[in-house]
PDB file of C-alpha atoms in Angstrom:
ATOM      1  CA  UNK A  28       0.000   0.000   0.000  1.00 96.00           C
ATOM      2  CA  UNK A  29       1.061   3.334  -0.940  1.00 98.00           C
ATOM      3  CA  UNK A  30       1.135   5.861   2.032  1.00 98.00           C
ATOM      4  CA  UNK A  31       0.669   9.738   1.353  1.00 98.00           C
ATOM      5  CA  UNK A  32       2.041  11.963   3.981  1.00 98.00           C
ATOM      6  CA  UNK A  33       0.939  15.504   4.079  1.00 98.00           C
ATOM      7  CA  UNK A  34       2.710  18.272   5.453  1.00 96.00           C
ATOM      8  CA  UNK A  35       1.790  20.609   7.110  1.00 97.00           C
ATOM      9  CA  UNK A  36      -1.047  19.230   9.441  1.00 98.00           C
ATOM     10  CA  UNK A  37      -1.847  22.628   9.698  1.00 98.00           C
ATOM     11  CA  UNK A  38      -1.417  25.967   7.508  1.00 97.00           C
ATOM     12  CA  UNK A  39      -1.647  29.285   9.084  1.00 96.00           C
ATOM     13  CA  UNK A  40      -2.301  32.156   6.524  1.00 95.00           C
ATOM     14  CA  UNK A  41      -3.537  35.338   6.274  1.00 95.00           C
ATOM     15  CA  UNK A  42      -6.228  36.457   3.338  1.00 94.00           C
ATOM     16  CA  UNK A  43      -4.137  37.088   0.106  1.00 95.00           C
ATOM     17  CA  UNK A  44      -0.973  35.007   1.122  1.00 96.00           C
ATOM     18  CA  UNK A  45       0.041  32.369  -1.026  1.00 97.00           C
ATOM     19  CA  UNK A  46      -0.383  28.738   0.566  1.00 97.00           C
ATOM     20  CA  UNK A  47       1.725  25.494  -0.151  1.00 98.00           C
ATOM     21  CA  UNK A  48       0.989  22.518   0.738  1.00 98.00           C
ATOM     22  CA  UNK A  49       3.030  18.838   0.191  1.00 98.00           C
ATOM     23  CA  UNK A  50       2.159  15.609  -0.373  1.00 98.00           C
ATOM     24  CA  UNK A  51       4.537  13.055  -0.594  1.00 98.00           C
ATOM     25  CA  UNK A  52       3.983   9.431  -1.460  1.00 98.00           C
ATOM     26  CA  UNK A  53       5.947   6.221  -0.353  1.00 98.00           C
ATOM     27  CA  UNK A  54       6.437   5.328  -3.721  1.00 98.00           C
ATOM     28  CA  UNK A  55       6.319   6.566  -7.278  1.00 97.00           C
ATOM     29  CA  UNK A  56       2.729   7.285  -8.619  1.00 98.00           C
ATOM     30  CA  UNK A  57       3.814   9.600 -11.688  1.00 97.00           C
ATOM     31  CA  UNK A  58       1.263  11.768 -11.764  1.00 98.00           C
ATOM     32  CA  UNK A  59      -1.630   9.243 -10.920  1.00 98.00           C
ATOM     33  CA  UNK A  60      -2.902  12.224  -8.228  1.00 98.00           C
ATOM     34  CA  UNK A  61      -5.647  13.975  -7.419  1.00 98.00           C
ATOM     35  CA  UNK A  62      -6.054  16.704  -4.654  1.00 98.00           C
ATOM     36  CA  UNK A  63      -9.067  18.043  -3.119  1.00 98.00           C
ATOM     37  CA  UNK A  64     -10.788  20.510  -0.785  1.00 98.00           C
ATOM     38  CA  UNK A  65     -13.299  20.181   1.727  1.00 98.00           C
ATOM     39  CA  UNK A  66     -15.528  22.468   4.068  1.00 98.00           C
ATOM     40  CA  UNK A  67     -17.407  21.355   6.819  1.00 96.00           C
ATOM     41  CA  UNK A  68     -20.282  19.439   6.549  1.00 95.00           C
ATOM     42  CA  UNK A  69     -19.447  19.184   2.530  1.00 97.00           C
ATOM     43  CA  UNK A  70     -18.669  16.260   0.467  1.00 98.00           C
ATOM     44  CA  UNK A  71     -14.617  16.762  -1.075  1.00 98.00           C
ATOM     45  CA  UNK A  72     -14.331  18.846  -4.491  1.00 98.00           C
ATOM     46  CA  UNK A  73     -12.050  17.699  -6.702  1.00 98.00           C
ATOM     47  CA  UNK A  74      -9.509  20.567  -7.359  1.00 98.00           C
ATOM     48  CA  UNK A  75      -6.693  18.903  -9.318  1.00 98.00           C
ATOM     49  CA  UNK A  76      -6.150  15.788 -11.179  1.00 98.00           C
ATOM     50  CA  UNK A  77      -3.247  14.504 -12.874  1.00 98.00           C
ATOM     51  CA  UNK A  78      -0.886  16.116 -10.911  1.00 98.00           C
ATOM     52  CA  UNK A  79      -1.503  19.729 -12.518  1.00 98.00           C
ATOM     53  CA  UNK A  80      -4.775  19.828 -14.215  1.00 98.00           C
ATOM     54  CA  UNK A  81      -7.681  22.371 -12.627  1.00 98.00           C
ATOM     55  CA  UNK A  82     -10.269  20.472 -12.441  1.00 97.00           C
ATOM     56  CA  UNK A  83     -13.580  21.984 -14.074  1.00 96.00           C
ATOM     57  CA  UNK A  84     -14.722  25.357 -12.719  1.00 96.00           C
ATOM     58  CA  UNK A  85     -11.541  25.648 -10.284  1.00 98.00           C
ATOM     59  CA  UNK A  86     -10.168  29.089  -9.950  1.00 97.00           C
ATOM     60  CA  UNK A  87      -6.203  29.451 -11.276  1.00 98.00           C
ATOM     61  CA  UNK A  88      -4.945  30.278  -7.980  1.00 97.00           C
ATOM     62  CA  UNK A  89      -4.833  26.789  -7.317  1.00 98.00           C
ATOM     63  CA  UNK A  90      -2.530  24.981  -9.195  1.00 98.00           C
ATOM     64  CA  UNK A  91      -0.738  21.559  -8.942  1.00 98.00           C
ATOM     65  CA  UNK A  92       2.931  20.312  -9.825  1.00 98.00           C
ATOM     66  CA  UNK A  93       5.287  17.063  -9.232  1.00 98.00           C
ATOM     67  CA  UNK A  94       5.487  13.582 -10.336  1.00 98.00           C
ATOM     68  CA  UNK A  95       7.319  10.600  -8.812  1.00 97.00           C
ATOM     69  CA  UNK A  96       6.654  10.793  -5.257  1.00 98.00           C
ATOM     70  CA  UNK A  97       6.762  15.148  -4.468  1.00 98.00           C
ATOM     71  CA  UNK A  98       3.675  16.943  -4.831  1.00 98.00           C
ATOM     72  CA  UNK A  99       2.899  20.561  -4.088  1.00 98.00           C
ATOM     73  CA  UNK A 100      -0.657  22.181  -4.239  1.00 98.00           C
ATOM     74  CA  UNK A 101      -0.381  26.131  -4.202  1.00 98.00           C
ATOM     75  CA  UNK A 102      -2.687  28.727  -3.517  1.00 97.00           C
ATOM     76  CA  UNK A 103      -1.479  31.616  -5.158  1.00 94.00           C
ATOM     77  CA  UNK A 104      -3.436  34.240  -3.066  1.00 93.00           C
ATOM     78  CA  UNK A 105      -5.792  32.967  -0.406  1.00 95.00           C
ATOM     79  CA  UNK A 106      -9.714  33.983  -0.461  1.00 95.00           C
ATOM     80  CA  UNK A 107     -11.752  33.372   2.284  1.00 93.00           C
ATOM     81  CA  UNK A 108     -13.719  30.674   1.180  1.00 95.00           C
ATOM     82  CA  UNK A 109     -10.482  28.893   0.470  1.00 96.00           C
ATOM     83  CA  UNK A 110     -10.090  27.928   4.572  1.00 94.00           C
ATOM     84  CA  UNK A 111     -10.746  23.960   4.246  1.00 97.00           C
ATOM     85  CA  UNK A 112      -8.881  21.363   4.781  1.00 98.00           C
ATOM     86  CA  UNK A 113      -6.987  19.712   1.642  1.00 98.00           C
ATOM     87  CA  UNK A 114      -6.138  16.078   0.596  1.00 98.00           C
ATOM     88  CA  UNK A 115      -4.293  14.226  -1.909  1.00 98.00           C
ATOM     89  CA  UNK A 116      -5.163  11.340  -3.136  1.00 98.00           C
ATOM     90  CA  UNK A 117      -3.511   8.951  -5.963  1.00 98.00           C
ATOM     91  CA  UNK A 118      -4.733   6.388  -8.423  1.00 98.00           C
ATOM     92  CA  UNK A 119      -1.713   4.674  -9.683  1.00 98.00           C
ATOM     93  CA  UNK A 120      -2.439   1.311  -8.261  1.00 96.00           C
ATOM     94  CA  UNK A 121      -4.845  -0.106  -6.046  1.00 96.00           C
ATOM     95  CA  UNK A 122      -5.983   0.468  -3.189  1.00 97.00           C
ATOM     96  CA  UNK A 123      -6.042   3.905  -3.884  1.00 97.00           C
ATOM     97  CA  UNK A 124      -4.850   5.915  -0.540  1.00 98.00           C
ATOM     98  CA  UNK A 125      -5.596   9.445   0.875  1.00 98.00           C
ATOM     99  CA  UNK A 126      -3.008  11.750   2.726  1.00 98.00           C
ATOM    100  CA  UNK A 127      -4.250  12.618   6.330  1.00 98.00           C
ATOM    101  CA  UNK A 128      -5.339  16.508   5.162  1.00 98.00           C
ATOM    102  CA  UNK A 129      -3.983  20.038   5.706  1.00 98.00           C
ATOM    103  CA  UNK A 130      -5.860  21.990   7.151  1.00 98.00           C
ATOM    104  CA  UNK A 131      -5.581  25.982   6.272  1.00 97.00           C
ATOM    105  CA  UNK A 132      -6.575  27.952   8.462  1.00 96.00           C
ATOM    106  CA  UNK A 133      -6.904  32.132   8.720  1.00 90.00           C
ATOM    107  CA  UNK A 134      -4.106  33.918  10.864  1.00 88.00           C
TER     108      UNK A 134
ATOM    109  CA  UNK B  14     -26.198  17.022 -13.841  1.00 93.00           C
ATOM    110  CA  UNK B  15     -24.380  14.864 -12.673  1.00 95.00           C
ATOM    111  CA  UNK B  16     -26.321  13.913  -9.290  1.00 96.00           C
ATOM    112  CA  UNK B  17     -25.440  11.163  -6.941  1.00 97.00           C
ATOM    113  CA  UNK B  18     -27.696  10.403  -3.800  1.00 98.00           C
ATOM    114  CA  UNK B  19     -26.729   7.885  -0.902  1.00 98.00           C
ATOM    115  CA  UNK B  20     -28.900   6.604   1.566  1.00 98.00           C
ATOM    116  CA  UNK B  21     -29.120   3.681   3.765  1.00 97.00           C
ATOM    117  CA  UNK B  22     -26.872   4.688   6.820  1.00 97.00           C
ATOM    118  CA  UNK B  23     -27.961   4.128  10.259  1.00 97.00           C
ATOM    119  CA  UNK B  24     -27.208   2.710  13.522  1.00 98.00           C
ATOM    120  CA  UNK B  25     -26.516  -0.650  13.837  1.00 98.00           C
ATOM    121  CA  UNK B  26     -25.088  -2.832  16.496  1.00 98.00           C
ATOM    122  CA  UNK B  27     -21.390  -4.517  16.315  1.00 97.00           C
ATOM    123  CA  UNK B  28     -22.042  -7.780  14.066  1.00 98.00           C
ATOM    124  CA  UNK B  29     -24.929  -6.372  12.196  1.00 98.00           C
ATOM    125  CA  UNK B  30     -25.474  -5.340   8.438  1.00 98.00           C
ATOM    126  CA  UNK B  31     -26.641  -2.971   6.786  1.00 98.00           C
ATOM    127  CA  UNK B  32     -27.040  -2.268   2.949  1.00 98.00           C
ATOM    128  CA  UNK B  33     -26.253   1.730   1.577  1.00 98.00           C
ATOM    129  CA  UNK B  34     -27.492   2.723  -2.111  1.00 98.00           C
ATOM    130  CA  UNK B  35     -26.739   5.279  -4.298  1.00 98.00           C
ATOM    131  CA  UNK B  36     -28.801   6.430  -6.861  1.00 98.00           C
ATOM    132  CA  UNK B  37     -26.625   8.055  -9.721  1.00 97.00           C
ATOM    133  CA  UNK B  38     -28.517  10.324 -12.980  1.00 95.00           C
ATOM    134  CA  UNK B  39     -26.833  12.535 -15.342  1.00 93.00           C
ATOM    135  CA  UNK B  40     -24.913  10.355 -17.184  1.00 91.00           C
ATOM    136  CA  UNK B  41     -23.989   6.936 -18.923  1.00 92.00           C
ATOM    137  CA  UNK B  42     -24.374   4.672 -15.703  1.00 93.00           C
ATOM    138  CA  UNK B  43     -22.946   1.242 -17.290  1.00 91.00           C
ATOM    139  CA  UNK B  44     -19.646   3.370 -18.876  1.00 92.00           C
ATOM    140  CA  UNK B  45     -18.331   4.508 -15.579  1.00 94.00           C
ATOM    141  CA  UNK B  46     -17.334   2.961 -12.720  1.00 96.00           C
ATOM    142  CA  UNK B  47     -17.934   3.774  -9.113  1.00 97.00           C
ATOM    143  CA  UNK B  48     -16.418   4.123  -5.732  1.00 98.00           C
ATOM    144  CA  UNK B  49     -17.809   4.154  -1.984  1.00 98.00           C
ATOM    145  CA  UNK B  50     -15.282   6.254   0.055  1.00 98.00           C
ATOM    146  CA  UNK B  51     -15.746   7.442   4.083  1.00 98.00           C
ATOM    147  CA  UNK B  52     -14.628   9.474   6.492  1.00 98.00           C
ATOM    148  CA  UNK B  53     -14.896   8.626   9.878  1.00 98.00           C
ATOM    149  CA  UNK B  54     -16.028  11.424  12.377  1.00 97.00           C
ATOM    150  CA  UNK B  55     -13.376  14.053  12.697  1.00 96.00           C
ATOM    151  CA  UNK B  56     -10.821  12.203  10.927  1.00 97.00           C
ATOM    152  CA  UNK B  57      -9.479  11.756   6.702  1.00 98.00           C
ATOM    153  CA  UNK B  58     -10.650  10.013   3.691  1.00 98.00           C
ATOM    154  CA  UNK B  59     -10.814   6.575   2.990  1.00 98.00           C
ATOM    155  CA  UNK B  60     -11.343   4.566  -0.106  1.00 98.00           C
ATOM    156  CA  UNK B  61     -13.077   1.532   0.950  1.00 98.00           C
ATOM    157  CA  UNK B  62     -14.161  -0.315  -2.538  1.00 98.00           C
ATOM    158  CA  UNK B  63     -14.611   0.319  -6.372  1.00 98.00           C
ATOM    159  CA  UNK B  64     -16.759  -1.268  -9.008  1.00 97.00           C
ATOM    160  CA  UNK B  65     -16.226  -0.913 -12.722  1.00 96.00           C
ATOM    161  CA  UNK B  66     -18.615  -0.288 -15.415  1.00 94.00           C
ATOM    162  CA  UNK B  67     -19.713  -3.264 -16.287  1.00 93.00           C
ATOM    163  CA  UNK B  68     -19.430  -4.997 -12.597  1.00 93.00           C
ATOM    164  CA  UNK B  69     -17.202  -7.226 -13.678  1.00 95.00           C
ATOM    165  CA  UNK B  70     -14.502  -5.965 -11.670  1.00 96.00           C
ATOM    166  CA  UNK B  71     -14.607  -5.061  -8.130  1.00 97.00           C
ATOM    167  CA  UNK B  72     -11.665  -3.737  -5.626  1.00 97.00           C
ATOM    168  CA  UNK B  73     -11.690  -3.423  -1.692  1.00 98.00           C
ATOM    169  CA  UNK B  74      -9.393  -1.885   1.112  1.00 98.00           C
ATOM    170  CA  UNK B  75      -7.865  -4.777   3.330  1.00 97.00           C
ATOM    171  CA  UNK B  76     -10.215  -3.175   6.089  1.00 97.00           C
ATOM    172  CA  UNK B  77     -13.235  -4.228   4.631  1.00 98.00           C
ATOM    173  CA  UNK B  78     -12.166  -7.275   2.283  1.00 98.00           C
ATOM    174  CA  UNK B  79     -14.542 -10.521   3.170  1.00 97.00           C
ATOM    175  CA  UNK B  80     -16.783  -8.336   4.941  1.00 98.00           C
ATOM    176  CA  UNK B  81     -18.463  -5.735   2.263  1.00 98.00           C
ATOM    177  CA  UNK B  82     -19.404  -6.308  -0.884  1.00 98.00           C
ATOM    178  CA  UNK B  83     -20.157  -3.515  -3.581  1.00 98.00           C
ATOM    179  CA  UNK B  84     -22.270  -4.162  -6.694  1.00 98.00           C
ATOM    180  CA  UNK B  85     -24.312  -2.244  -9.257  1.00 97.00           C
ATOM    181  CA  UNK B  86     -27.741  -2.654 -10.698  1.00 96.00           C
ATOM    182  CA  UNK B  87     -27.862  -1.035 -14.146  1.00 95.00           C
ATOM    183  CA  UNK B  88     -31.457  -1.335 -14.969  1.00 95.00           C
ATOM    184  CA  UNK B  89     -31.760   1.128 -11.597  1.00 96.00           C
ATOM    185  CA  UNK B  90     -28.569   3.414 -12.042  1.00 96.00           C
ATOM    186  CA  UNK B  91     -28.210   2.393  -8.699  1.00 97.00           C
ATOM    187  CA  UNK B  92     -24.579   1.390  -6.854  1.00 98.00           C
ATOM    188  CA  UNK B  93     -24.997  -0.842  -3.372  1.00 98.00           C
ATOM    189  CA  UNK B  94     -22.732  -1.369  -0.615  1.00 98.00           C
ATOM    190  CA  UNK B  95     -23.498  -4.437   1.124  1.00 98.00           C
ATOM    191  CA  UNK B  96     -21.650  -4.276   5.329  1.00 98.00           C
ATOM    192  CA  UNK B  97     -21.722  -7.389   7.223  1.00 98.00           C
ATOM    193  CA  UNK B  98     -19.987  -7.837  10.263  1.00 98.00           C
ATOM    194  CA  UNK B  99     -19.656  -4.212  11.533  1.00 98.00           C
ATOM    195  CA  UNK B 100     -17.401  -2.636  13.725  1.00 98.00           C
ATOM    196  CA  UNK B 101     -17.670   0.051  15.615  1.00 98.00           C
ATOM    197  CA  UNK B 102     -14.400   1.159  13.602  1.00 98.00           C
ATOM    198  CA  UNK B 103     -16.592   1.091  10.328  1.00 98.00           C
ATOM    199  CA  UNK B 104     -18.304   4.311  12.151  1.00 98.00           C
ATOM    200  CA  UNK B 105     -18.201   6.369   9.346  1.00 98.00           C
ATOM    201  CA  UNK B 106     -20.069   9.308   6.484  1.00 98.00           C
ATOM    202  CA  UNK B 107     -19.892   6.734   3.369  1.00 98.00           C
ATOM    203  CA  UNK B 108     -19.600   8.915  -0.115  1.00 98.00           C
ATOM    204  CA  UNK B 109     -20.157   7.269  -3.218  1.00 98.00           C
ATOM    205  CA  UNK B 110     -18.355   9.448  -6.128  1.00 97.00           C
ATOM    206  CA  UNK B 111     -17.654   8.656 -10.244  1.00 93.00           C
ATOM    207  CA  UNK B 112     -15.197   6.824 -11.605  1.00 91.00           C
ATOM    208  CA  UNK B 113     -12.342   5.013  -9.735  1.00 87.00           C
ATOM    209  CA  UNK B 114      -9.404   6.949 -10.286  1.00 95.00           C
ATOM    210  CA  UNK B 115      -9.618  10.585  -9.705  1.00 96.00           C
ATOM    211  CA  UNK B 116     -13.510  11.263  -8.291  1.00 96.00           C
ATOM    212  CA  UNK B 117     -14.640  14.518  -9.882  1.00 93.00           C
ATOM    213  CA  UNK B 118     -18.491  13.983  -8.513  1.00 96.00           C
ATOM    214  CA  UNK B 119     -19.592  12.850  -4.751  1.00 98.00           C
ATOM    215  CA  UNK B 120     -22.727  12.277  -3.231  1.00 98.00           C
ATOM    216  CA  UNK B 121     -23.689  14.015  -0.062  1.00 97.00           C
ATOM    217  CA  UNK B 122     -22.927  11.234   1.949  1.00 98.00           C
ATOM    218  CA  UNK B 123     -24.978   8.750   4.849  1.00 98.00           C
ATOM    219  CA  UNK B 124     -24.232   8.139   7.913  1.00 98.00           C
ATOM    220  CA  UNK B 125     -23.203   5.045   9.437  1.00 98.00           C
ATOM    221  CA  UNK B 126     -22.952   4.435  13.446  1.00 98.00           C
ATOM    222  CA  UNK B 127     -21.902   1.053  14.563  1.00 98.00           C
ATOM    223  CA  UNK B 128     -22.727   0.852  18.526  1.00 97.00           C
ATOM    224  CA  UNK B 129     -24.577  -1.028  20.697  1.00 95.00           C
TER     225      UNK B 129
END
């Protein structure tokens, strides 16, 4: 089983700061992943896919990069209804396996 | 629109069963596969099982292997999770969502307790 460790648990930043947020995976999934946001209460939303592809309707200040095992999500310039908590996620083989989240969170 | 709509949770005691649906519209049911994932209170995602389009092929987490099964009844465009044996670990908001690589549509989830 592939293991995806995010870092940081948690994300301080303040409204209009850029964000960035890892995800690293045990073993190579080339760009098999998928990261997405979620808000309380709220089913995930798929943000990214590939590794770097904005998933329909997703604003560009979020954009993906990496392959391999390295993964970075950025925000480019926080809003306020980006606060949520983020996971990756990848597909290369089965089972397919989450990271534990990052939560951001205003300062 | 792509709509998916799970229902089916409950409470349940430790050993019990319980079957969750989800009814999927807006597209091509027998072309795409489907996943159940949860998310235990307070805690991360988990994928617990896929299915693909035609049901031929299934896939399950370790966790739940020999205890769930998932299946799919076209003629309904409806997906089914099928929990035997529960735990009180199984505690859980089950999501079904598209496809079983990258999920680009979820349901809104149901809610399943697991105590005595």
């Amino acid at each position: 089983e592939i293991v995806m460790t995010q870092s940081p648990a948690t994300l301080s930043v303040s409204p209009g700061e850029r964000a960035t947020l890892s995800c690293r995976a045990s073993q190579g999934v080339s760009s098999n992943l998928a990261w997405y946001q979620q808000k309380p209460g709220q089913a995930p939303r798929l943000l990214i896919y590939g590794a770097s592809t904005r998933a329909t309707g997703i604003p560009a200040r979020f954009s993906g990069s990496g392959s391999g095992t390295e993964f970075t999500l950025t925000i480019s310039s926080l809003q306020p209804e980006d606060f949520a908590v983020y996971y990756c996620q990848h597909y290369n083989n089965w089972p397919r396996t989450f990271g534990q989240g990052t939560k951001v969170e205003i300062k | 629109e792509v709509q998916l709509l799970e229902s089916g949770g409950g409470l349940v005691q430790p050993g019990g069963s319980l079957r969750l649906s989800c009814v999927a519209s807006g597209f091509t049911f027998s072309s795409h596969a489907l996943t159940w994932v949860r998310q235990a209170p307070g805690k991360g995602l988990q994928w617990v099982s896929s299915i693909s389009g035609s049901g031929g092929s299934t896939f399950y987490a370790d966790s739940v292997k020999g205890r769930f099964t998932i299946s799919r009844d076209s003629s309904k465009n409806t997906l089914y999770l099928q929990m035997n044996s529960l735990r009180a670990a199984d505690t859980a908001v089950y999501y079904c969502a598209n496809s079983f690589t990258y999920f680009d549509y979820w349901g809104q989830g149901t809610l399943v307790t697991v105590s005595s």
